[in-house]
Coordinates of C-alpha atoms and ligand atoms in Angstrom, one line a residue:
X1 CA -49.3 31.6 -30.3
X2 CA -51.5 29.1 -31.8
X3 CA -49.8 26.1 -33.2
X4 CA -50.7 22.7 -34.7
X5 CA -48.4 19.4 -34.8
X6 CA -48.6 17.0 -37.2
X7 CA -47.3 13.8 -37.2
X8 CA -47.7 10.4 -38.5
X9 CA -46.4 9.0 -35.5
X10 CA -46.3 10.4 -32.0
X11 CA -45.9 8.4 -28.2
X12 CA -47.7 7.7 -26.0
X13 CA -49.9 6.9 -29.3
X14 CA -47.6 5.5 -31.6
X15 CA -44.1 5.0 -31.6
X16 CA -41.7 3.1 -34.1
X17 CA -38.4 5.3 -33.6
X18 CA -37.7 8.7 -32.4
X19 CA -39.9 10.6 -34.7
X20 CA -42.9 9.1 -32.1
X21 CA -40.4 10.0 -29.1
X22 CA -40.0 13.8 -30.4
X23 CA -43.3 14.3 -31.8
X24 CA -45.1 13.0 -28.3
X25 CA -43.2 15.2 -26.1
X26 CA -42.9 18.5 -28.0
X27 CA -46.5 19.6 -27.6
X28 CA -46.0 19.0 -24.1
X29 CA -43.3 20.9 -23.8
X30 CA -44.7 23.6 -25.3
X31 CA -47.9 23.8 -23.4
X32 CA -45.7 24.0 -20.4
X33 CA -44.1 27.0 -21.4
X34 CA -47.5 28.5 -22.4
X35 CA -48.5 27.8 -26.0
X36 CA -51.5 27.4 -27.5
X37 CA -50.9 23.8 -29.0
X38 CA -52.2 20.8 -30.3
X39 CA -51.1 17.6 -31.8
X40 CA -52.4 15.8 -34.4
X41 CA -51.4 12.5 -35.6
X42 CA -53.7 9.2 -37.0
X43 CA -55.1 6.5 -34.8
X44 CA -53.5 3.1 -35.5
X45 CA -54.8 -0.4 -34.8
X46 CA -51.5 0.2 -32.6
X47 CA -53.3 3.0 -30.5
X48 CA -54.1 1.9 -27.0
X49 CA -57.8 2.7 -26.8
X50 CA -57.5 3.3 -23.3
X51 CA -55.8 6.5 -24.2
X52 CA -58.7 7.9 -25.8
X53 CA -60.5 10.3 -23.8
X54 CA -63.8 10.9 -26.6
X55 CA -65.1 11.6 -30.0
X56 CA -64.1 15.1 -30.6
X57 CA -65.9 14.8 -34.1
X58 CA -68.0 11.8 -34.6
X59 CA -68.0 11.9 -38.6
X60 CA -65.6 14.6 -40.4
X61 CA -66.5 14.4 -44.1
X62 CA -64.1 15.7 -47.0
X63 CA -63.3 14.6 -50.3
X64 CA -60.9 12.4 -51.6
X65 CA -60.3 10.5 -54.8
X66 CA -63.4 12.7 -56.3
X67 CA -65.6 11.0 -53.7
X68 CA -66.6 12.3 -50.1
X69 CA -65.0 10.1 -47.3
X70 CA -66.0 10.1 -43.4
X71 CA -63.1 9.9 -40.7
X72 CA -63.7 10.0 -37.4
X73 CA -61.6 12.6 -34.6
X74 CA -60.7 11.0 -31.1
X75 CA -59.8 13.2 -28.7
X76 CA -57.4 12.7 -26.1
X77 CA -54.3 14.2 -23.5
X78 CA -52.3 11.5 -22.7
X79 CA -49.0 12.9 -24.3
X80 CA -49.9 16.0 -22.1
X81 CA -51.3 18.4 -24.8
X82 CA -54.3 18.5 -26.3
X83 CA -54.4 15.8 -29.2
X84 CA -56.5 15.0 -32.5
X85 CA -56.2 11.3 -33.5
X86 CA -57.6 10.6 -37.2
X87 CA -59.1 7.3 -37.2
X88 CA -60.1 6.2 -40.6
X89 CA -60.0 1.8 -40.5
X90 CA -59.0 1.4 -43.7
X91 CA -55.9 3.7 -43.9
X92 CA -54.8 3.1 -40.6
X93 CA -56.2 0.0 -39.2
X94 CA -53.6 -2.3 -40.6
X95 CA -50.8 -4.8 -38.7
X96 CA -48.0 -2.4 -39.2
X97 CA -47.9 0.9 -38.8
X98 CA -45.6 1.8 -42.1
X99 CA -44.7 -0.9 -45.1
X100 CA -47.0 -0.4 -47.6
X101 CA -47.0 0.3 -51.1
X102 CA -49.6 2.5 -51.1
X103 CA -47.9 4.8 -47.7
X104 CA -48.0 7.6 -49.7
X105 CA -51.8 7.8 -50.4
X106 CA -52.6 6.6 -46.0
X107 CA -50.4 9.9 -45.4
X108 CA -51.6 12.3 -48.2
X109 CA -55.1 11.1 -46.5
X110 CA -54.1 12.0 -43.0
X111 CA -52.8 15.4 -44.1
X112 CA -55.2 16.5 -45.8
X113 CA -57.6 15.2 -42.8
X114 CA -55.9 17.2 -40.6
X115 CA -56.0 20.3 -42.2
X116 CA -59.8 20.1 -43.0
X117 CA -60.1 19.1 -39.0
X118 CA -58.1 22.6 -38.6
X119 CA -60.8 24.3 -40.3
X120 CA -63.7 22.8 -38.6
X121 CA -62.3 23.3 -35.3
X122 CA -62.4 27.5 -36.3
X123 CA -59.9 29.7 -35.2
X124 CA -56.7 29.1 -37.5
X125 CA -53.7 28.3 -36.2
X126 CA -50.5 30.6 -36.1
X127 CA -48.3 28.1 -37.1
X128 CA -48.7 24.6 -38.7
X129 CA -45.6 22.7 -37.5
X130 CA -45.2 19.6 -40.1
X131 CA -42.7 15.8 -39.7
X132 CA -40.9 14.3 -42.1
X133 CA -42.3 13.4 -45.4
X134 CA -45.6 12.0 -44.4
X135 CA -46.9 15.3 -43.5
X136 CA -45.2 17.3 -47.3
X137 CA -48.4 16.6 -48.5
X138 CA -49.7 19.3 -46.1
X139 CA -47.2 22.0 -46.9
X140 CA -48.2 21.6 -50.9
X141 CA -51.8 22.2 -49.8
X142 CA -51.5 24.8 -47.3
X143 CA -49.1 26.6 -49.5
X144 CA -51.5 27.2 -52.3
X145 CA -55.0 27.6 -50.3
X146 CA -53.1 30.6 -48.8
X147 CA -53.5 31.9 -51.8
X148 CA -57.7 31.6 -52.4
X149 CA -58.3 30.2 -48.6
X150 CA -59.0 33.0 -46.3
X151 CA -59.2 30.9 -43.2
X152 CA -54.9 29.6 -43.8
X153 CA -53.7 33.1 -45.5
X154 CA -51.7 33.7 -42.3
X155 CA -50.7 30.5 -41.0
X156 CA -47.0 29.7 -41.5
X157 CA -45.5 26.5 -42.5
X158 CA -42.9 25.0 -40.4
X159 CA -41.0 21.3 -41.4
X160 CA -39.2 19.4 -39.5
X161 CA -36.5 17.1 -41.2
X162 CA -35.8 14.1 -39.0
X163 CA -34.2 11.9 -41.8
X164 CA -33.5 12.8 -45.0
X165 CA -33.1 9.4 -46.2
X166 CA -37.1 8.6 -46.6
X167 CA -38.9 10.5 -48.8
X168 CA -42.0 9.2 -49.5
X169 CA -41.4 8.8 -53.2
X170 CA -44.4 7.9 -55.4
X171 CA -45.9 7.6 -59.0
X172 CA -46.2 11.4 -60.1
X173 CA -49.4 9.7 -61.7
X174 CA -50.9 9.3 -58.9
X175 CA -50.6 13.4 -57.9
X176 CA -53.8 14.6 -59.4
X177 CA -55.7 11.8 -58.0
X178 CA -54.8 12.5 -54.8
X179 CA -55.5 16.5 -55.3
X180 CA -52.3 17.7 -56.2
X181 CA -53.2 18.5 -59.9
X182 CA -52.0 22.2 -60.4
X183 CA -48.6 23.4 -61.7
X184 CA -47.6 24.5 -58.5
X185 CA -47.9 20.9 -56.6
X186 CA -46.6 19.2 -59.2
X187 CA -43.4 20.3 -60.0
X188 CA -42.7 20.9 -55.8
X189 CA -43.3 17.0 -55.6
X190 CA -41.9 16.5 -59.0
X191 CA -38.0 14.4 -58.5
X192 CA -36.1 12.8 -61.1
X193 CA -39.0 11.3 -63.2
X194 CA -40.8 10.5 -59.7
X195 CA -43.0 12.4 -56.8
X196 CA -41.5 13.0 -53.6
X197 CA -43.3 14.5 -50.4
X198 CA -40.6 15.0 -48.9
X199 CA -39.3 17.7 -51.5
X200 CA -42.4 19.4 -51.4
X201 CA -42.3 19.7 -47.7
X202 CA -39.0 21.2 -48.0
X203 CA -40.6 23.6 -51.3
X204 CA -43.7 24.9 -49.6
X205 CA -42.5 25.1 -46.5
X206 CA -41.6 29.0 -44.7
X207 CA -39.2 27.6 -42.4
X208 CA -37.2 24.3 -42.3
X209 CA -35.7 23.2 -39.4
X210 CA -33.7 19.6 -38.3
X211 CA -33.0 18.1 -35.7
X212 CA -29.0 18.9 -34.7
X213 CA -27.3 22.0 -35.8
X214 CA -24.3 19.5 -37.1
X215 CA -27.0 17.5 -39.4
X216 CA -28.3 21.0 -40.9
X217 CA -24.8 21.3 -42.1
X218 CA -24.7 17.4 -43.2
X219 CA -27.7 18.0 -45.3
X220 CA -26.1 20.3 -47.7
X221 CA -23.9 18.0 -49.0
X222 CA -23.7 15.1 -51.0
X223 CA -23.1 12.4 -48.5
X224 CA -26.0 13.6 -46.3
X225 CA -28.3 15.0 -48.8
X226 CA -29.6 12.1 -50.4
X227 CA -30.0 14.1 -53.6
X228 CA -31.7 17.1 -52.1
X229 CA -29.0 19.0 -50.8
X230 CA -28.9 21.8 -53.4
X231 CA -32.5 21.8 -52.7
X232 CA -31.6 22.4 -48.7
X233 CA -28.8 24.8 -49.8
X234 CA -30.8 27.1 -51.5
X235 CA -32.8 27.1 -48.7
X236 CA -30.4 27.7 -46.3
X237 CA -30.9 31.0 -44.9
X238 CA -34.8 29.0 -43.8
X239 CA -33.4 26.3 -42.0
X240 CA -32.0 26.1 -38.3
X241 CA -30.8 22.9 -36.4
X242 CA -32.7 22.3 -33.1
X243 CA -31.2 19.5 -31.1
X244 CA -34.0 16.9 -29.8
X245 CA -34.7 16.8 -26.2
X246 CA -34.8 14.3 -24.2
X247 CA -38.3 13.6 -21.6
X248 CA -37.2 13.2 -18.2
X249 CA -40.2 12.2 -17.4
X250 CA -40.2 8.6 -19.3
X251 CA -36.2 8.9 -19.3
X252 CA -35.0 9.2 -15.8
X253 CA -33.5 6.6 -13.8
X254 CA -34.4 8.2 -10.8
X255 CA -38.6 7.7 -11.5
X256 CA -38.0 5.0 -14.0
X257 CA -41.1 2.7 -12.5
X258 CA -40.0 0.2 -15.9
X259 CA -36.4 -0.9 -14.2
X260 CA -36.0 -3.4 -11.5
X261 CA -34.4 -0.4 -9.2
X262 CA -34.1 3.4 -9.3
X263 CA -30.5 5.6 -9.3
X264 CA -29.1 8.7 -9.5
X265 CA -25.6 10.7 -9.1
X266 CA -26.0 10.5 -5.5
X267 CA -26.5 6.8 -5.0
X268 CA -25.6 4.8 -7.9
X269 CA -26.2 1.1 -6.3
X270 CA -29.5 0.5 -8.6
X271 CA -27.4 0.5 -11.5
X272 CA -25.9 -2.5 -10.8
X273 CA -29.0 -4.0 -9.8
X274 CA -30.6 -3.6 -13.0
X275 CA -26.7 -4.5 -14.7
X276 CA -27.3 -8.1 -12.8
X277 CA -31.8 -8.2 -13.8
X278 CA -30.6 -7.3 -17.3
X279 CA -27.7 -10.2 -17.6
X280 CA -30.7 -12.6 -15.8
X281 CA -33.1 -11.6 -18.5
X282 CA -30.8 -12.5 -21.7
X283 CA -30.2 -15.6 -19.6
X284 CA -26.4 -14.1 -19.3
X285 CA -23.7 -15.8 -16.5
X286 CA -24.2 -12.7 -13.7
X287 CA -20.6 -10.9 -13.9
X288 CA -20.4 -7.8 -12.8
X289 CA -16.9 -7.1 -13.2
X290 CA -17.4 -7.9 -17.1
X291 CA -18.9 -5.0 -18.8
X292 CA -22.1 -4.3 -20.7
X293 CA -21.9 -2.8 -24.4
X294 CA -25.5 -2.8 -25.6
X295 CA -27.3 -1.5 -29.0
X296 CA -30.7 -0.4 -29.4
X297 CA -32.0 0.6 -32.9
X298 CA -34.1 0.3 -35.9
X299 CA -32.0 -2.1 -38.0
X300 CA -31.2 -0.3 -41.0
X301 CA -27.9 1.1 -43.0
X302 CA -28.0 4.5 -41.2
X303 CA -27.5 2.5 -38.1
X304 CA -24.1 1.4 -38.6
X305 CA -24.1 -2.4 -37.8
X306 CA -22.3 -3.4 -40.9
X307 CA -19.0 -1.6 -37.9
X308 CA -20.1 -4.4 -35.9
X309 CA -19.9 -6.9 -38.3
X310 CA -16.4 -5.5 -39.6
X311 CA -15.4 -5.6 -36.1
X312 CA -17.2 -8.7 -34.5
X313 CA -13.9 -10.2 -34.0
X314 CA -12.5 -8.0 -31.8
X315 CA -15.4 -7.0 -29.6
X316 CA -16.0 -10.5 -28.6
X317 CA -12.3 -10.8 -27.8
X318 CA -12.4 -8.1 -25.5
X319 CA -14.7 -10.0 -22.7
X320 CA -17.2 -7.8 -22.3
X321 CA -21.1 -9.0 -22.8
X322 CA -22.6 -7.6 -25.7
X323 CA -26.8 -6.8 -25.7
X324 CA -28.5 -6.0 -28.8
X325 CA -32.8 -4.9 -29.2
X326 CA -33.6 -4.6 -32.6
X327 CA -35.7 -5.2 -35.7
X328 CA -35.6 -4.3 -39.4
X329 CA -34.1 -5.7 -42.4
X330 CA -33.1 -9.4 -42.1
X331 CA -29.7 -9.6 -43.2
X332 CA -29.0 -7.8 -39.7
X333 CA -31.2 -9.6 -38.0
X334 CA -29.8 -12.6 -39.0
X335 CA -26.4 -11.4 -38.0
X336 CA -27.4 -10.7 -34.6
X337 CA -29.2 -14.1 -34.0
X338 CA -26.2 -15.7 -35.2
X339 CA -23.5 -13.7 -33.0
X340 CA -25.7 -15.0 -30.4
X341 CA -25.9 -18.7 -31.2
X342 CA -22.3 -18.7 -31.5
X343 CA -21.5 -17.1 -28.3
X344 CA -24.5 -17.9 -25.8
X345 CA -22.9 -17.1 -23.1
X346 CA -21.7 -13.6 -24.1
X347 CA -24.3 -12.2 -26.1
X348 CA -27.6 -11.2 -25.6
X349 CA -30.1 -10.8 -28.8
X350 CA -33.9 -9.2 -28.5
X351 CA -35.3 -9.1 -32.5
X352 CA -38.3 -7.2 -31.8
X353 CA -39.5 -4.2 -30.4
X354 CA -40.2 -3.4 -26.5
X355 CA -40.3 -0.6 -24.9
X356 CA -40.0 -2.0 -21.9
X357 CA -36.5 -4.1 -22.2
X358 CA -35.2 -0.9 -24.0
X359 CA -35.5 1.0 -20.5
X360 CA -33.2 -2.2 -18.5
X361 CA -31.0 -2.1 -21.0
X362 CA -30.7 1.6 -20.8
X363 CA -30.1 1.3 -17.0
X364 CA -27.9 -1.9 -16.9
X365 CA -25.5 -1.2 -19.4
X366 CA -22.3 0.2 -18.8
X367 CA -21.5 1.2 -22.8
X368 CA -23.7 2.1 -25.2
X369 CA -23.2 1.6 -29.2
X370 CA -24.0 3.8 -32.0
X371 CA -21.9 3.7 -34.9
X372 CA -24.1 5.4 -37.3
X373 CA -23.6 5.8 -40.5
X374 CA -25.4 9.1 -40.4
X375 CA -27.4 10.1 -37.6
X376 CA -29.9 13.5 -37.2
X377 CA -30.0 13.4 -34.0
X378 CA -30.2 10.3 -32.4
X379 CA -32.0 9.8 -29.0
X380 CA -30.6 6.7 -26.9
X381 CA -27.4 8.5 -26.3
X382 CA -29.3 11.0 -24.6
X383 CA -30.8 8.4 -22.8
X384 CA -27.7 6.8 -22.1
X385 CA -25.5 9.9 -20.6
X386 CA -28.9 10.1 -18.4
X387 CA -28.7 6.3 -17.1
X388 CA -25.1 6.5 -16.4
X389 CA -24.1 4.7 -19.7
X390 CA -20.9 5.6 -21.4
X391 CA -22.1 6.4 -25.2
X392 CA -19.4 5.3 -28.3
X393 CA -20.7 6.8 -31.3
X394 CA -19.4 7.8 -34.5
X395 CA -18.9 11.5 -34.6
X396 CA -22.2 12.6 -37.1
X397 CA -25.3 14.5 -36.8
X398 CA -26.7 14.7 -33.7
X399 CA -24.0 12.4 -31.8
X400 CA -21.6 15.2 -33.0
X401 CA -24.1 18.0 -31.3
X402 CA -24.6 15.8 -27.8
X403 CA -21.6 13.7 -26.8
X404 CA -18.5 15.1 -25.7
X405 CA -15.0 12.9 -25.8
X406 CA -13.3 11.8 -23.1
X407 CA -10.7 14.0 -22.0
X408 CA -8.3 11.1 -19.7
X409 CA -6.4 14.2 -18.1
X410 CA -8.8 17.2 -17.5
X411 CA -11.5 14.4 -16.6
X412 CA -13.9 16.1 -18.8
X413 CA -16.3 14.5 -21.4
X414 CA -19.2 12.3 -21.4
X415 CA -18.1 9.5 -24.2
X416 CA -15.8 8.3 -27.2
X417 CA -16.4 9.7 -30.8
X418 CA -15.0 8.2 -33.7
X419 CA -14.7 9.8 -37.2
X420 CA -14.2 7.4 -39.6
X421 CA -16.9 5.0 -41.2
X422 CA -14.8 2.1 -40.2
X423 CA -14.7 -0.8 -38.2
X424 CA -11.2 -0.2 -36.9
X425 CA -12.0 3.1 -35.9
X426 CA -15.2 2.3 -34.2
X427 CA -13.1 -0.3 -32.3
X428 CA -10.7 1.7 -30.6
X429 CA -12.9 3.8 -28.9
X430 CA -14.7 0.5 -27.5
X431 CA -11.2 -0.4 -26.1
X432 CA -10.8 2.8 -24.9
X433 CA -14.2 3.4 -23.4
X434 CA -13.6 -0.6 -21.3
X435 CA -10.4 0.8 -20.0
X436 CA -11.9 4.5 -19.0
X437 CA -14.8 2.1 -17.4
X438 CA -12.5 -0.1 -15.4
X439 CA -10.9 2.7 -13.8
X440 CA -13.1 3.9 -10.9
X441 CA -11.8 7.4 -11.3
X442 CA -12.7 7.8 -14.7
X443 CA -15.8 6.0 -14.6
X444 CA -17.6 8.5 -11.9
X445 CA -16.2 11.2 -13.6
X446 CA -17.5 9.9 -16.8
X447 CA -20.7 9.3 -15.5
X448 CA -20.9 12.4 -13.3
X449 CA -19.9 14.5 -16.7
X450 CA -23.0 12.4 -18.6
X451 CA -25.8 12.4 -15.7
X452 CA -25.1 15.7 -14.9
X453 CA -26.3 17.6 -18.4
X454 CA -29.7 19.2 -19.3
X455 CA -30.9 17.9 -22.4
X456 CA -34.8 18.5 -21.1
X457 CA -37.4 19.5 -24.1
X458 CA -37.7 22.7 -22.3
X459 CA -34.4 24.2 -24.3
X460 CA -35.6 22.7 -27.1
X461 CA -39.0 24.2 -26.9
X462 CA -38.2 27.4 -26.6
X463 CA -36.0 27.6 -29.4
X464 CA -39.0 25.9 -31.4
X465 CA -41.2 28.9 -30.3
X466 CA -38.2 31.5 -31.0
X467 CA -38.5 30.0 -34.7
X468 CA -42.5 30.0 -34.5
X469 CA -42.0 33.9 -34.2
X470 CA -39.4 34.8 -36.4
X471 CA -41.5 32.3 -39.2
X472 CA -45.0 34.7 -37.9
X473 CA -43.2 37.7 -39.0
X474 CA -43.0 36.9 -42.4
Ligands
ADP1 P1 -34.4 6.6 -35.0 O1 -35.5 7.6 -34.8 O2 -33.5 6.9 -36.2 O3 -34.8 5.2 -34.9 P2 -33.5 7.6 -32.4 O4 -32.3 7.3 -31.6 O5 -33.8 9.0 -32.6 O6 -33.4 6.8 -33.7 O7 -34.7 7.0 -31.6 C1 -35.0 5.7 -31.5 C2 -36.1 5.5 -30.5 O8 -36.7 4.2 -30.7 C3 -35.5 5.4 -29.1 O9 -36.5 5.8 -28.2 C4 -35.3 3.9 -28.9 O10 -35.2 3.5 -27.6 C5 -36.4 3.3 -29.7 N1 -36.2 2.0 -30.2 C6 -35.6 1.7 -31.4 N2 -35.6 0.3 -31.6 C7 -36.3 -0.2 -30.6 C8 -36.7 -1.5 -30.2 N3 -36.4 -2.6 -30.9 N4 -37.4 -1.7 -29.0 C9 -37.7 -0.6 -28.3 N5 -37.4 0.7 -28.6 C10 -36.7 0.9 -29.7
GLC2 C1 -35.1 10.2 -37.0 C2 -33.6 10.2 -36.9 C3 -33.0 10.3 -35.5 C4 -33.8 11.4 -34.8 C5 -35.2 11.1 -34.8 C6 -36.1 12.1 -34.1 O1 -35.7 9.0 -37.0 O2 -33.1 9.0 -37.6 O3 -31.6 10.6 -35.6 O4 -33.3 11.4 -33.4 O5 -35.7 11.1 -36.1 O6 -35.8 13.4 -34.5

């Protein structure tokens, strides 16, 4: 089958959470298992030009805002699929790769883009697989030149929900401008007075799928739905859960060539090396026989911190080091700066983004933290039962789909769910996942239960293409 990816973000290109993560290894995952497939996503000032491999079109003219516009196509492989980056300066040239007012207009741009690339490159795809709300702009127009467009009339939509919670909301003004002016587009954008791409994403889509089976439930409902769960319930019988993968390739401790020493269920001794490099690097007193808890996230609501906050108290008082790498809004930013200044020689605070440090802390942790307050799929878990890492999360979403409790007895699980949105709650599992950790017993069988699983992209992939054919027969 012939496919086509969009999305706004996708690594090795672009990456600011796991939207970039799942978007840069599908299409390889894919290719591996046969399909025709491409990627296309837009070329940020935050592009690594060395990842460029040529000028697939040196000057792709369209219209936009009534006038004709010029972007440029680079060509490149480096995710390891074929992939169309949309370099226009003005839309994507700029110091942050989302953040601005007029977000809605840089994406509307890059879909449509991307859809007149499609045409010039002939031959029309089977399938045009869409992101999150960036890309709804794409399903509205595809929908309806079905209709008049020979070339699309038997291309099939698919959307991917990763997040429900952005929706690229807009002035409904602004619609025709951007060439959304028939009745069709605008009432599939049209929400509560405003415009949403997301909503039209999930209206002119064929199929809809997320990102955990549990968070395709979640979305019907009110707490999850973020106002478009009767939206996502009528359309029900078109959406499946597909839980993420994870790329072993970038995520393995065994290859890992960004920690300080490589490990695996056979020989485990680089994990501690990389526990003591990764106490060093936050300037840490080196105890090993203290544990590790460590956070890595965007630092938003969804995330949980405000647990953390609640619970601050009591996770210092139970001795173990605590490592956070973050960035986002400042109140939590703030909080985790101050935690640190108050206990230097416990805590360990990164406000900024690095790849890099996110690997060591991966490897040198013993517990890993994700209290979400919802959560789609979530990807450092993953990444954690992989590095050996016992996972506490709240049990939502994707964490619901991928961790397994800790049975004590049967020595069966991988990590330590809790329900409840509380601090309390999130607590005693962190107590209980110290003492599972202190015990050797538990530990390897913890560990053994975590590193052992297959959450490759391979699984995932093929249950992407079994949806790619069941959305190509109509
Ligand atoms: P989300 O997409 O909601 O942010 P995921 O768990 O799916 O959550 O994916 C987050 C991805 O972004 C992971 O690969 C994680 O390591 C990465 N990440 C998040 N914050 C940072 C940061 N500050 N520095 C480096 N990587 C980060
Ligand atoms: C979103 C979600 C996250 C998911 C990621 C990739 O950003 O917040 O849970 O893992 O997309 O699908």
């Amino acid at each position: 089958m012939r496919i086509a990816i969009l999305s706004s973000e996708a690594a090795p290109y672009s990456k600011t959470g796991g939207l970039g993560d799942v978007a840069g290894a599908l299409p390889k995952a894919l290719k591996k298992i046969g399909e025709d497939v491409c990627l296309i996503t837009p070329f940020y000032r935050q592009t690594s030009p060395d990842l460029i491999k040529g000028v697939a079109i040196p000057q792709m003219t369209f219209k936009w805002r009534g006038e004709d516009v010029a972007a440029r196509i680079l060509y490149s492989d480096a995710c390891g699929a074929p992939t169309f980056l949309v370099d226009h300066q003005s839309q994507f040239f700029r110091d942050s790769i989302y953040g601005y007012g007029e977000d809605y207009e840089r994406f509307a741009f890059f879909s449509r883009a991307a859809l007149v690339l499609l045409r010039s490159l002939g031959n029309p795809p089977d399938i045009v697989h869409l992101n999150d709300w960036h890309t709804g702009f794409a399903a509205a127009e595809l929908n309806e030149s079905r209709n008049f467009d020979h070339f699309f009339q038997k291309t099939k939509i698919i959307f991917s929900i990763h997040n429900m919670a952005y929706q690229g909301i807009f002035d409904p003004n602004e619609l025709w401008k951007i060439g959304f002016g028939s009745e069709f587009a605008r009432s599939s954008f049209a929400l509560n007075g405003a415009a949403s791409a997301l909503k039209a994403g999930l209206i002119a889509s064929d199929w809809l799928s997320t990102v955990s089976p549990r968070y395709a439930e979640e979305i019907q409902s009110s707490e999850y739905g973020f106002g478009l769960e009767w939206l996502v319930s009528r359309r029900k019988n078109r959406l499946l859960g597909i839980t993420n993968g994870i790329d072993y390739e970038i995520w393995n401790p065994a290859n890992d060539t960004l920690i300080p020493a490589n490990y695996s269920l056979e020989d485990m001794t680089g994990k501690e090396i990389c526990k003591k490099a990764l106490l060093e690097k936050f300037s840490l007193p080196v105890n090993t026989d203290r544990p590790v808890i460590a956070s890595i996230s965007r630092l938003t609501a969804q995330k949980g911190i405000e647990l953390i906050m609640q619970s601050v108290a009591d996770l210092l008082s139970s001795g173990a080091y605590i490592i956070a790498l973050g960035s986002g809004e400042k109140r939590y930013e703030d909080f985790w700066q101050s935690l640190r200044d108050y206990a230097p020689r416990q805590v360990g605070v990164f406000i900024g983004y690095n790849e890099e440090l996110s690997h060591l802390i991966e490897a040198g942790a013993d517990i890993f933290l994700m209290p979400s307050k919802f959560e789609p799929c979530g990807l450092n878990q993953m990444y954690s039962l992989r590095y050996g890492t016992i996972p506490v999360v709240r049990d939502v979403g994707g964490l619901h789909d991928t961790v397994e409790d800790w049975n004590p007895v049967e020595l069966t699980g991988n990590g330590f769910k809790f329900q409840n949105y509380s601090g309390t709650a999130m607590i005693e599992k962190v107590y209980e996942a110290i003492y599972a950790w202190a015990d050797t017993d538990s530990l390897n069988a913890l560990r053994r239960n975590g590193m052992a699983i297959d959450n490759s992209w391979e699984n995932s992939a093929r249950k992407y293409c079994g949806l790619y054919q069941l959305a190509a027969r109509g």
